[in-house]
PDB file of C-alpha atoms in Angstrom:
ATOM      1  CA  MET A 357      -3.586  53.983  -5.936  1.00  0.00           C
ATOM      2  CA  LYS A 358      -1.925  55.454  -9.004  1.00  0.00           C
ATOM      3  CA  LEU A 359       1.598  54.308  -9.862  1.00  0.00           C
ATOM      4  CA  ILE A 360       3.997  55.963 -12.279  1.00  0.00           C
ATOM      5  CA  THR A 361       7.545  55.773 -13.517  1.00  0.00           C
ATOM      6  CA  CYS A 362       9.170  59.168 -13.678  1.00  0.00           C
ATOM      7  CA  ILE A 363      12.448  60.833 -14.522  1.00  0.00           C
ATOM      8  CA  TYR A 364      13.788  63.122 -11.802  1.00  0.00           C
ATOM      9  CA  LYS A 365      17.252  64.695 -11.941  1.00  0.00           C
ATOM     10  CA  ASN A 366      18.165  62.446 -14.880  1.00  0.00           C
ATOM     11  CA  LYS A 367      17.298  59.236 -13.028  1.00  0.00           C
ATOM     12  CA  LYS A 368      14.292  56.956 -13.490  1.00  0.00           C
ATOM     13  CA  TYR A 369      12.149  56.090 -10.474  1.00  0.00           C
ATOM     14  CA  PRO A 370       8.936  54.154  -9.824  1.00  0.00           C
ATOM     15  CA  ALA A 371       6.651  56.232  -7.629  1.00  0.00           C
ATOM     16  CA  VAL A 372       3.215  56.714  -6.121  1.00  0.00           C
ATOM     17  CA  LEU A 373       1.165  59.614  -7.481  1.00  0.00           C
ATOM     18  CA  SER A 374      -0.766  61.557  -4.841  1.00  0.00           C
ATOM     19  CA  ALA A 375      -4.562  61.465  -4.950  1.00  0.00           C
ATOM     20  CA  ASP A 376      -4.679  65.109  -6.052  1.00  0.00           C
ATOM     21  CA  GLY A 377      -2.019  64.544  -8.721  1.00  0.00           C
ATOM     22  CA  LYS A 378       0.192  67.322  -7.374  1.00  0.00           C
ATOM     23  CA  GLU A 379       3.112  65.373  -5.942  1.00  0.00           C
ATOM     24  CA  ILE A 380       4.882  62.040  -6.249  1.00  0.00           C
ATOM     25  CA  PHE A 381       6.538  59.747  -3.757  1.00  0.00           C
ATOM     26  CA  PRO A 382       9.387  57.658  -5.204  1.00  0.00           C
ATOM     27  CA  PHE A 383       9.759  54.181  -3.740  1.00  0.00           C
ATOM     28  CA  LEU A 384      13.280  55.272  -2.824  1.00  0.00           C
ATOM     29  CA  VAL A 385      11.817  57.246   0.114  1.00  0.00           C
ATOM     30  CA  LEU A 386       9.144  54.741   1.137  1.00  0.00           C
ATOM     31  CA  SER A 387      11.154  53.081   3.939  1.00  0.00           C
ATOM     32  CA  GLU A 388      10.901  49.289   3.554  1.00  0.00           C
ATOM     33  CA  PHE A 389      10.097  49.595  -0.172  1.00  0.00           C
ATOM     34  CA  SER A 390      13.233  51.562  -1.108  1.00  0.00           C
ATOM     35  CA  GLY A 391      14.708  48.545  -2.902  1.00  0.00           C
ATOM     36  CA  ILE A 392      11.948  48.536  -5.533  1.00  0.00           C
ATOM     37  CA  ASN A 393      13.593  49.918  -8.670  1.00  0.00           C
ATOM     38  CA  SER A 394      10.781  49.451 -11.188  1.00  0.00           C
ATOM     39  CA  ILE A 395       7.061  48.735 -11.415  1.00  0.00           C
ATOM     40  CA  ASN A 396       8.001  45.246 -12.588  1.00  0.00           C
ATOM     41  CA  ASP A 397       9.928  44.776  -9.325  1.00  0.00           C
ATOM     42  CA  LEU A 398       6.788  45.799  -7.439  1.00  0.00           C
ATOM     43  CA  ILE A 399       4.579  43.411  -9.404  1.00  0.00           C
ATOM     44  CA  ASP A 400       6.926  40.526  -8.578  1.00  0.00           C
ATOM     45  CA  ILE A 401       6.405  41.015  -4.828  1.00  0.00           C
ATOM     46  CA  SER A 402       2.980  42.608  -4.720  1.00  0.00           C
ATOM     47  CA  THR A 403       0.078  41.401  -2.614  1.00  0.00           C
ATOM     48  CA  GLU A 404      -2.995  43.312  -1.515  1.00  0.00           C
ATOM     49  CA  GLU A 405      -1.335  43.789   1.867  1.00  0.00           C
ATOM     50  CA  THR A 406       1.866  45.117   0.273  1.00  0.00           C
ATOM     51  CA  LEU A 407      -0.026  47.640  -1.838  1.00  0.00           C
ATOM     52  CA  LYS A 408      -1.972  48.880   1.186  1.00  0.00           C
ATOM     53  CA  LYS A 409       1.282  49.382   3.088  1.00  0.00           C
ATOM     54  CA  ILE A 410       2.737  51.352   0.191  1.00  0.00           C
ATOM     55  CA  GLU A 411      -0.346  53.534  -0.001  1.00  0.00           C
ATOM     56  CA  LYS A 412      -0.203  54.269   3.728  1.00  0.00           C
ATOM     57  CA  ALA A 413       3.537  55.036   3.550  1.00  0.00           C
ATOM     58  CA  ALA A 414       2.875  57.547   0.769  1.00  0.00           C
ATOM     59  CA  GLU A 415      -0.009  59.126   2.706  1.00  0.00           C
ATOM     60  CA  LYS A 416       2.293  59.781   5.665  1.00  0.00           C
ATOM     61  CA  LEU A 417       4.563  61.827   3.385  1.00  0.00           C
ATOM     62  CA  LYS A 418       1.762  64.005   2.045  1.00  0.00           C
ATOM     63  CA  GLY A 419       3.060  67.533   1.536  1.00  0.00           C
ATOM     64  CA  LYS A 420       6.679  66.336   1.501  1.00  0.00           C
ATOM     65  CA  GLY A 421       6.762  64.749  -1.952  1.00  0.00           C
ATOM     66  CA  ILE A 422       8.261  65.931  -5.221  1.00  0.00           C
ATOM     67  CA  LYS A 423       6.076  68.350  -7.155  1.00  0.00           C
ATOM     68  CA  THR A 424       4.785  66.827 -10.392  1.00  0.00           C
ATOM     69  CA  GLU A 425       6.031  69.814 -12.402  1.00  0.00           C
ATOM     70  CA  GLU A 426       9.570  68.826 -11.381  1.00  0.00           C
ATOM     71  CA  ILE A 427       9.419  65.388 -13.007  1.00  0.00           C
ATOM     72  CA  THR A 428       9.017  63.972 -16.506  1.00  0.00           C
ATOM     73  CA  LEU A 429       6.791  60.956 -16.984  1.00  0.00           C
ATOM     74  CA  ALA A 430       8.142  57.751 -18.461  1.00  0.00           C
ATOM     75  CA  ALA A 431       5.737  54.987 -19.441  1.00  0.00           C
ATOM     76  CA  PRO A 432       4.574  53.251 -16.236  1.00  0.00           C
ATOM     77  CA  ILE A 433       6.253  50.048 -17.464  1.00  0.00           C
ATOM     78  CA  PRO A 434       8.970  51.428 -19.778  1.00  0.00           C
ATOM     79  CA  GLU A 435      10.302  48.000 -20.750  1.00  0.00           C
ATOM     80  CA  PRO A 436       7.662  45.246 -20.656  1.00  0.00           C
ATOM     81  CA  LYS A 437       9.053  41.819 -19.821  1.00  0.00           C
ATOM     82  CA  GLN A 438       7.455  40.272 -22.913  1.00  0.00           C
ATOM     83  CA  ASP A 439       5.613  41.362 -26.024  1.00  0.00           C
ATOM     84  CA  VAL A 440       2.312  43.064 -25.242  1.00  0.00           C
ATOM     85  CA  ILE A 441      -0.640  40.766 -25.951  1.00  0.00           C
ATOM     86  CA  CYS A 442      -3.421  42.515 -27.875  1.00  0.00           C
ATOM     87  CA  LEU A 443      -6.971  41.756 -28.939  1.00  0.00           C
ATOM     88  CA  GLY A 444      -8.077  42.673 -32.433  1.00  0.00           C
ATOM     89  CA  ILE A 445     -11.557  43.852 -33.417  1.00  0.00           C
ATOM     90  CA  ASN A 446     -12.928  43.378 -29.896  1.00  0.00           C
ATOM     91  CA  TYR A 447     -15.703  45.989 -30.261  1.00  0.00           C
ATOM     92  CA  THR A 448     -18.524  45.274 -32.715  1.00  0.00           C
ATOM     93  CA  GLU A 449     -18.586  48.706 -34.351  1.00  0.00           C
ATOM     94  CA  HIS A 450     -14.821  48.634 -34.860  1.00  0.00           C
ATOM     95  CA  ALA A 451     -15.139  45.159 -36.370  1.00  0.00           C
ATOM     96  CA  LYS A 452     -17.625  46.624 -38.865  1.00  0.00           C
ATOM     97  CA  GLU A 453     -15.381  49.532 -39.856  1.00  0.00           C
ATOM     98  CA  SER A 454     -12.403  47.207 -40.149  1.00  0.00           C
ATOM     99  CA  ALA A 455     -14.329  44.924 -42.508  1.00  0.00           C
ATOM    100  CA  ARG A 456     -15.373  47.916 -44.637  1.00  0.00           C
ATOM    101  CA  TYR A 457     -11.775  49.117 -44.908  1.00  0.00           C
ATOM    102  CA  LYS A 458     -10.557  45.668 -45.923  1.00  0.00           C
ATOM    103  CA  GLY A 459     -13.479  45.121 -48.300  1.00  0.00           C
ATOM    104  CA  ILE A 460     -14.559  41.893 -46.632  1.00  0.00           C
ATOM    105  CA  ASP A 461     -17.813  40.666 -45.109  1.00  0.00           C
ATOM    106  CA  PHE A 462     -18.469  41.539 -41.472  1.00  0.00           C
ATOM    107  CA  GLU A 463     -18.403  38.440 -39.259  1.00  0.00           C
ATOM    108  CA  GLU A 464     -21.361  39.186 -37.009  1.00  0.00           C
ATOM    109  CA  ASN A 465     -21.305  36.196 -34.678  1.00  0.00           C
ATOM    110  CA  ARG A 466     -17.602  35.638 -34.039  1.00  0.00           C
ATOM    111  CA  GLN A 467     -17.074  32.679 -31.731  1.00  0.00           C
ATOM    112  CA  TYR A 468     -13.468  33.320 -30.755  1.00  0.00           C
ATOM    113  CA  PRO A 469     -11.337  36.427 -30.169  1.00  0.00           C
ATOM    114  CA  VAL A 470      -8.413  37.540 -32.322  1.00  0.00           C
ATOM    115  CA  TYR A 471      -5.081  37.695 -30.477  1.00  0.00           C
ATOM    116  CA  PHE A 472      -1.806  39.144 -31.680  1.00  0.00           C
ATOM    117  CA  SER A 473       1.373  40.413 -30.077  1.00  0.00           C
ATOM    118  CA  LYS A 474       3.112  43.761 -30.223  1.00  0.00           C
ATOM    119  CA  ARG A 475       6.879  44.036 -29.872  1.00  0.00           C
ATOM    120  CA  VAL A 476       7.667  46.798 -27.381  1.00  0.00           C
ATOM    121  CA  ASN A 477      11.355  47.329 -26.663  1.00  0.00           C
ATOM    122  CA  GLU A 478      10.463  50.581 -24.925  1.00  0.00           C
ATOM    123  CA  ALA A 479       6.975  51.937 -24.329  1.00  0.00           C
ATOM    124  CA  LEU A 480       6.397  55.573 -25.267  1.00  0.00           C
ATOM    125  CA  PRO A 481       5.387  57.846 -22.364  1.00  0.00           C
ATOM    126  CA  HIS A 482       2.614  60.404 -22.045  1.00  0.00           C
ATOM    127  CA  MET A 483       3.606  63.421 -24.167  1.00  0.00           C
ATOM    128  CA  GLY A 484       5.911  61.208 -26.224  1.00  0.00           C
ATOM    129  CA  LYS A 485       6.681  61.757 -29.905  1.00  0.00           C
ATOM    130  CA  ILE A 486       6.560  59.371 -32.875  1.00  0.00           C
ATOM    131  CA  ALA A 487       8.640  60.187 -35.939  1.00  0.00           C
ATOM    132  CA  LEU A 488       6.697  59.735 -39.183  1.00  0.00           C
ATOM    133  CA  THR A 489       9.221  59.945 -41.983  1.00  0.00           C
ATOM    134  CA  GLY A 490       7.310  58.143 -44.725  1.00  0.00           C
ATOM    135  CA  SER A 491      10.146  55.660 -45.255  1.00  0.00           C
ATOM    136  CA  GLN A 492       8.358  52.904 -43.329  1.00  0.00           C
ATOM    137  CA  THR A 493       4.700  53.907 -43.308  1.00  0.00           C
ATOM    138  CA  VAL A 494       2.420  56.681 -44.492  1.00  0.00           C
ATOM    139  CA  ASN A 495      -0.853  55.228 -43.168  1.00  0.00           C
ATOM    140  CA  LEU A 496      -0.382  55.820 -39.456  1.00  0.00           C
ATOM    141  CA  ASP A 497      -3.419  55.141 -37.267  1.00  0.00           C
ATOM    142  CA  TYR A 498      -4.422  55.472 -33.612  1.00  0.00           C
ATOM    143  CA  GLU A 499      -6.370  53.107 -31.318  1.00  0.00           C
ATOM    144  CA  ALA A 500      -7.372  53.991 -27.749  1.00  0.00           C
ATOM    145  CA  GLU A 501      -7.359  50.843 -25.604  1.00  0.00           C
ATOM    146  CA  LEU A 502      -7.797  49.708 -22.015  1.00  0.00           C
ATOM    147  CA  ALA A 503      -4.893  47.519 -20.942  1.00  0.00           C
ATOM    148  CA  PHE A 504      -4.512  45.437 -17.810  1.00  0.00           C
ATOM    149  CA  ILE A 505      -1.385  44.127 -16.150  1.00  0.00           C
ATOM    150  CA  VAL A 506      -1.191  40.568 -14.833  1.00  0.00           C
ATOM    151  CA  GLY A 507      -0.248  40.611 -11.145  1.00  0.00           C
ATOM    152  CA  LYS A 508       0.910  37.026 -10.648  1.00  0.00           C
ATOM    153  CA  ASP A 509       1.549  33.968 -12.775  1.00  0.00           C
ATOM    154  CA  ALA A 510      -1.768  32.770 -14.167  1.00  0.00           C
ATOM    155  CA  GLU A 511      -2.318  29.269 -15.491  1.00  0.00           C
ATOM    156  CA  ASN A 512      -5.687  27.552 -15.979  1.00  0.00           C
ATOM    157  CA  VAL A 513      -7.539  30.386 -14.248  1.00  0.00           C
ATOM    158  CA  LYS A 514     -11.350  30.340 -14.260  1.00  0.00           C
ATOM    159  CA  ALA A 515     -13.190  33.513 -15.261  1.00  0.00           C
ATOM    160  CA  GLU A 516     -14.762  33.893 -11.833  1.00  0.00           C
ATOM    161  CA  ASN A 517     -11.267  34.117 -10.298  1.00  0.00           C
ATOM    162  CA  ALA A 518      -9.807  36.452 -12.927  1.00  0.00           C
ATOM    163  CA  GLU A 519      -9.692  39.557 -10.734  1.00  0.00           C
ATOM    164  CA  ASP A 520      -7.290  37.808  -8.349  1.00  0.00           C
ATOM    165  CA  TYR A 521      -4.700  37.847 -11.150  1.00  0.00           C
ATOM    166  CA  ILE A 522      -4.965  41.513 -12.139  1.00  0.00           C
ATOM    167  CA  PHE A 523      -2.457  44.048 -10.835  1.00  0.00           C
ATOM    168  CA  GLY A 524      -3.934  47.168 -12.399  1.00  0.00           C
ATOM    169  CA  TYR A 525      -5.001  49.094 -15.486  1.00  0.00           C
ATOM    170  CA  THR A 526      -3.504  51.615 -17.879  1.00  0.00           C
ATOM    171  CA  VAL A 527      -4.156  53.282 -21.249  1.00  0.00           C
ATOM    172  CA  ILE A 528      -2.460  52.168 -24.455  1.00  0.00           C
ATOM    173  CA  ASN A 529      -2.569  53.820 -27.864  1.00  0.00           C
ATOM    174  CA  ASP A 530      -2.134  50.857 -30.210  1.00  0.00           C
ATOM    175  CA  ILE A 531      -0.452  52.804 -33.001  1.00  0.00           C
ATOM    176  CA  SER A 532      -0.726  50.923 -36.297  1.00  0.00           C
ATOM    177  CA  ALA A 533       0.795  51.152 -39.756  1.00  0.00           C
ATOM    178  CA  ARG A 534      -2.176  50.196 -41.942  1.00  0.00           C
ATOM    179  CA  ASP A 535      -0.118  49.924 -45.133  1.00  0.00           C
ATOM    180  CA  LEU A 536       2.253  47.420 -43.503  1.00  0.00           C
ATOM    181  CA  GLN A 537      -0.730  45.583 -42.083  1.00  0.00           C
ATOM    182  CA  ALA A 538      -2.168  45.200 -45.590  1.00  0.00           C
ATOM    183  CA  ARG A 539       1.206  44.262 -47.069  1.00  0.00           C
ATOM    184  CA  HIS A 540       1.944  41.437 -44.632  1.00  0.00           C
ATOM    185  CA  LYS A 541      -1.655  40.212 -44.182  1.00  0.00           C
ATOM    186  CA  GLN A 542      -1.078  40.167 -40.402  1.00  0.00           C
ATOM    187  CA  TRP A 543      -0.359  42.693 -37.682  1.00  0.00           C
ATOM    188  CA  TYR A 544       2.940  41.998 -35.916  1.00  0.00           C
ATOM    189  CA  ALA A 545       5.271  44.226 -37.930  1.00  0.00           C
ATOM    190  CA  ALA A 546       2.604  46.887 -38.478  1.00  0.00           C
ATOM    191  CA  LYS A 547       2.080  47.271 -34.721  1.00  0.00           C
ATOM    192  CA  SER A 548       5.695  47.074 -33.581  1.00  0.00           C
ATOM    193  CA  LEU A 549       7.625  49.969 -35.078  1.00  0.00           C
ATOM    194  CA  LYS A 550       9.630  52.186 -32.741  1.00  0.00           C
ATOM    195  CA  GLY A 551       7.354  54.265 -30.523  1.00  0.00           C
ATOM    196  CA  PHE A 552       4.203  52.361 -31.508  1.00  0.00           C
ATOM    197  CA  CYS A 553       3.159  51.618 -27.919  1.00  0.00           C
ATOM    198  CA  PRO A 554       2.332  54.816 -26.038  1.00  0.00           C
ATOM    199  CA  MET A 555       1.385  53.790 -22.491  1.00  0.00           C
ATOM    200  CA  GLY A 556       0.258  55.751 -19.455  1.00  0.00           C
ATOM    201  CA  PRO A 557       0.013  58.166 -17.913  1.00  0.00           C
ATOM    202  CA  CYS A 558      -0.131  55.804 -14.911  1.00  0.00           C
ATOM    203  CA  ILE A 559      -1.238  52.411 -13.671  1.00  0.00           C
ATOM    204  CA  VAL A 560      -4.323  52.383 -11.460  1.00  0.00           C
ATOM    205  CA  THR A 561      -4.349  49.437  -9.065  1.00  0.00           C
ATOM    206  CA  LYS A 562      -7.304  47.085  -9.332  1.00  0.00           C
ATOM    207  CA  ASP A 563      -8.828  48.106  -5.998  1.00  0.00           C
ATOM    208  CA  GLU A 564      -9.688  51.479  -7.561  1.00  0.00           C
ATOM    209  CA  ILE A 565     -11.527  49.934 -10.532  1.00  0.00           C
ATOM    210  CA  PRO A 566     -13.625  46.856  -9.710  1.00  0.00           C
ATOM    211  CA  LEU A 567     -13.613  44.300 -12.508  1.00  0.00           C
ATOM    212  CA  GLY A 568     -16.504  44.886 -14.897  1.00  0.00           C
ATOM    213  CA  THR A 569     -16.710  48.642 -14.319  1.00  0.00           C
ATOM    214  CA  ALA A 570     -17.893  50.390 -17.478  1.00  0.00           C
ATOM    215  CA  LEU A 571     -15.292  53.041 -18.297  1.00  0.00           C
ATOM    216  CA  LYS A 572     -15.708  55.785 -20.858  1.00  0.00           C
ATOM    217  CA  ILE A 573     -13.028  55.514 -23.542  1.00  0.00           C
ATOM    218  CA  THR A 574     -12.292  58.269 -26.073  1.00  0.00           C
ATOM    219  CA  SER A 575      -9.697  59.507 -28.499  1.00  0.00           C
ATOM    220  CA  LYS A 576      -9.223  62.933 -30.018  1.00  0.00           C
ATOM    221  CA  VAL A 577      -7.034  64.071 -32.902  1.00  0.00           C
ATOM    222  CA  ASN A 578      -6.073  67.731 -32.683  1.00  0.00           C
ATOM    223  CA  GLY A 579      -9.001  68.201 -30.295  1.00  0.00           C
ATOM    224  CA  GLU A 580     -11.566  66.539 -32.589  1.00  0.00           C
ATOM    225  CA  LEU A 581     -13.431  63.668 -30.932  1.00  0.00           C
ATOM    226  CA  ARG A 582     -12.882  60.495 -32.978  1.00  0.00           C
ATOM    227  CA  GLN A 583     -13.594  57.558 -30.647  1.00  0.00           C
ATOM    228  CA  ASN A 584     -16.313  57.698 -27.999  1.00  0.00           C
ATOM    229  CA  SER A 585     -17.396  54.463 -26.379  1.00  0.00           C
ATOM    230  CA  SER A 586     -17.403  52.396 -23.194  1.00  0.00           C
ATOM    231  CA  THR A 587     -15.351  49.394 -22.158  1.00  0.00           C
ATOM    232  CA  ASP A 588     -18.516  47.396 -21.395  1.00  0.00           C
ATOM    233  CA  LYS A 589     -18.998  47.117 -25.161  1.00  0.00           C
ATOM    234  CA  MET A 590     -16.090  44.725 -25.549  1.00  0.00           C
ATOM    235  CA  ILE A 591     -17.105  41.502 -27.278  1.00  0.00           C
ATOM    236  CA  PHE A 592     -14.786  39.386 -25.112  1.00  0.00           C
ATOM    237  CA  ASP A 593     -14.319  40.747 -21.596  1.00  0.00           C
ATOM    238  CA  ILE A 594     -11.303  40.541 -19.304  1.00  0.00           C
ATOM    239  CA  PRO A 595     -12.383  37.409 -17.357  1.00  0.00           C
ATOM    240  CA  TYR A 596     -12.899  35.589 -20.677  1.00  0.00           C
ATOM    241  CA  ILE A 597      -9.483  36.725 -21.915  1.00  0.00           C
ATOM    242  CA  ILE A 598      -7.691  35.571 -18.778  1.00  0.00           C
ATOM    243  CA  GLU A 599      -9.469  32.211 -18.692  1.00  0.00           C
ATOM    244  CA  GLU A 600      -8.821  31.415 -22.337  1.00  0.00           C
ATOM    245  CA  LEU A 601      -5.213  32.587 -22.575  1.00  0.00           C
ATOM    246  CA  SER A 602      -4.228  30.984 -19.271  1.00  0.00           C
ATOM    247  CA  SER A 603      -5.639  27.697 -20.552  1.00  0.00           C
ATOM    248  CA  TYR A 604      -3.105  27.788 -23.400  1.00  0.00           C
ATOM    249  CA  PHE A 605      -0.010  29.035 -21.567  1.00  0.00           C
ATOM    250  CA  CYS A 606       1.109  30.667 -18.349  1.00  0.00           C
ATOM    251  CA  LEU A 607       0.510  34.410 -18.253  1.00  0.00           C
ATOM    252  CA  LYS A 608       3.586  35.600 -16.378  1.00  0.00           C
ATOM    253  CA  ALA A 609       3.378  38.335 -13.757  1.00  0.00           C
ATOM    254  CA  GLY A 610       3.922  41.690 -15.454  1.00  0.00           C
ATOM    255  CA  THR A 611       2.317  40.665 -18.740  1.00  0.00           C
ATOM    256  CA  VAL A 612       0.518  43.593 -20.370  1.00  0.00           C
ATOM    257  CA  ILE A 613      -2.708  42.760 -22.225  1.00  0.00           C
ATOM    258  CA  SER A 614      -4.450  45.382 -24.366  1.00  0.00           C
ATOM    259  CA  THR A 615      -8.159  44.712 -24.835  1.00  0.00           C
ATOM    260  CA  GLY A 616      -8.966  46.239 -28.237  1.00  0.00           C
ATOM    261  CA  THR A 617     -10.306  49.529 -29.525  1.00  0.00           C
ATOM    262  CA  PRO A 618     -13.773  50.915 -30.299  1.00  0.00           C
ATOM    263  CA  SER A 619     -14.842  52.425 -33.622  1.00  0.00           C
ATOM    264  CA  GLY A 620     -13.624  55.800 -34.836  1.00  0.00           C
ATOM    265  CA  VAL A 621     -10.062  54.982 -35.857  1.00  0.00           C
ATOM    266  CA  GLY A 622      -8.595  56.648 -38.929  1.00  0.00           C
ATOM    267  CA  MET A 623      -9.157  53.735 -41.282  1.00  0.00           C
ATOM    268  CA  GLY A 624     -12.866  53.763 -40.404  1.00  0.00           C
ATOM    269  CA  PHE A 625     -13.540  57.032 -42.229  1.00  0.00           C
ATOM    270  CA  ASN A 626     -14.312  57.365 -45.928  1.00  0.00           C
ATOM    271  CA  PRO A 627     -11.787  58.406 -47.088  1.00  0.00           C
ATOM    272  CA  PRO A 628      -9.489  57.232 -44.265  1.00  0.00           C
ATOM    273  CA  ARG A 629      -8.107  59.926 -41.977  1.00  0.00           C
ATOM    274  CA  PHE A 630      -4.606  58.843 -41.064  1.00  0.00           C
ATOM    275  CA  LEU A 631      -2.190  60.774 -38.867  1.00  0.00           C
ATOM    276  CA  ASN A 632       0.191  63.410 -40.187  1.00  0.00           C
ATOM    277  CA  PRO A 633       3.249  65.226 -38.825  1.00  0.00           C
ATOM    278  CA  GLY A 634       2.142  67.879 -36.356  1.00  0.00           C
ATOM    279  CA  ASP A 635      -0.891  65.910 -35.148  1.00  0.00           C
ATOM    280  CA  ARG A 636      -1.720  65.410 -31.491  1.00  0.00           C
ATOM    281  CA  VAL A 637      -3.609  62.323 -30.292  1.00  0.00           C
ATOM    282  CA  ASP A 638      -5.288  62.159 -26.882  1.00  0.00           C
ATOM    283  CA  CYS A 639      -6.514  58.783 -25.641  1.00  0.00           C
ATOM    284  CA  GLU A 640      -8.460  58.964 -22.410  1.00  0.00           C
ATOM    285  CA  ILE A 641     -10.087  56.373 -20.179  1.00  0.00           C
ATOM    286  CA  GLU A 642     -12.257  57.269 -17.223  1.00  0.00           C
ATOM    287  CA  LYS A 643     -10.601  56.789 -13.792  1.00  0.00           C
ATOM    288  CA  ILE A 644      -7.155  56.283 -15.366  1.00  0.00           C
ATOM    289  CA  GLY A 645      -6.306  59.464 -17.260  1.00  0.00           C
ATOM    290  CA  ASN A 646      -5.293  60.981 -20.567  1.00  0.00           C
ATOM    291  CA  LEU A 647      -2.427  59.721 -22.726  1.00  0.00           C
ATOM    292  CA  THR A 648      -1.102  62.263 -25.228  1.00  0.00           C
ATOM    293  CA  THR A 649       1.056  61.424 -28.249  1.00  0.00           C
ATOM    294  CA  PHE A 650       2.561  63.775 -30.836  1.00  0.00           C
ATOM    295  CA  ILE A 651       3.389  62.888 -34.449  1.00  0.00           C
ATOM    296  CA  GLU A 652       6.543  64.418 -35.905  1.00  0.00           C
TER     297      GLU A 652
END
């Protein structure tokens, strides 16, 4: 099942997207689920049984939904409950290009992952725009990433049980200000400027994508293919991430975790190819969809 948050007649609604992508069914019209006002509300009460009931309720309304051309997409989770948790350099080839850019030695056999957080007051939707004025950053970069959403509180979870704690998957473009990243010698500020977390276009529930499925992941800038990889090339996979992080602290339901980006980002070129006003970035992951961002 694909879930979205949309704007219809100036109001924001969580909704189910039809299988053919042509119509949506707001929770407002799904009988017993009409009190669900956000995807976060749904996550708080969701079980496999609940999600199946929602899917069946939407199927009964097929042909009676709102046409997708009548709505505007918001990010599926417009306001995450907490900072988004991200993995850095979680694909080997990206780790190599990152080391080249920084002028440091490539750490070939890294024992532990790199975690950082990304402040997201409001996630940017599909077709959203980022203003690049030059006053804060001139080295704007893109990073196509698979993100997963935690479905229930997770503490001391073993890798073999990780899938039980996943709600679904989405696409994130981990926009980064490389000059701020270099200035501060860490990533928090450089990843957290306004609009720096495009998310969407939807959330696909976990039953549609079995854990461990290799998904094609790409990014294009103005139609030019830049990143072209597969999620099975992650150094640290999702079960590992859930087991390790949940051993340190409780991963609360609704937590968004972005799993890192493959090679082909702007800083990886020689010379670097950062984003400019007028650019269009398309980040696409198989089975989830395409997330488009414009630079102003």
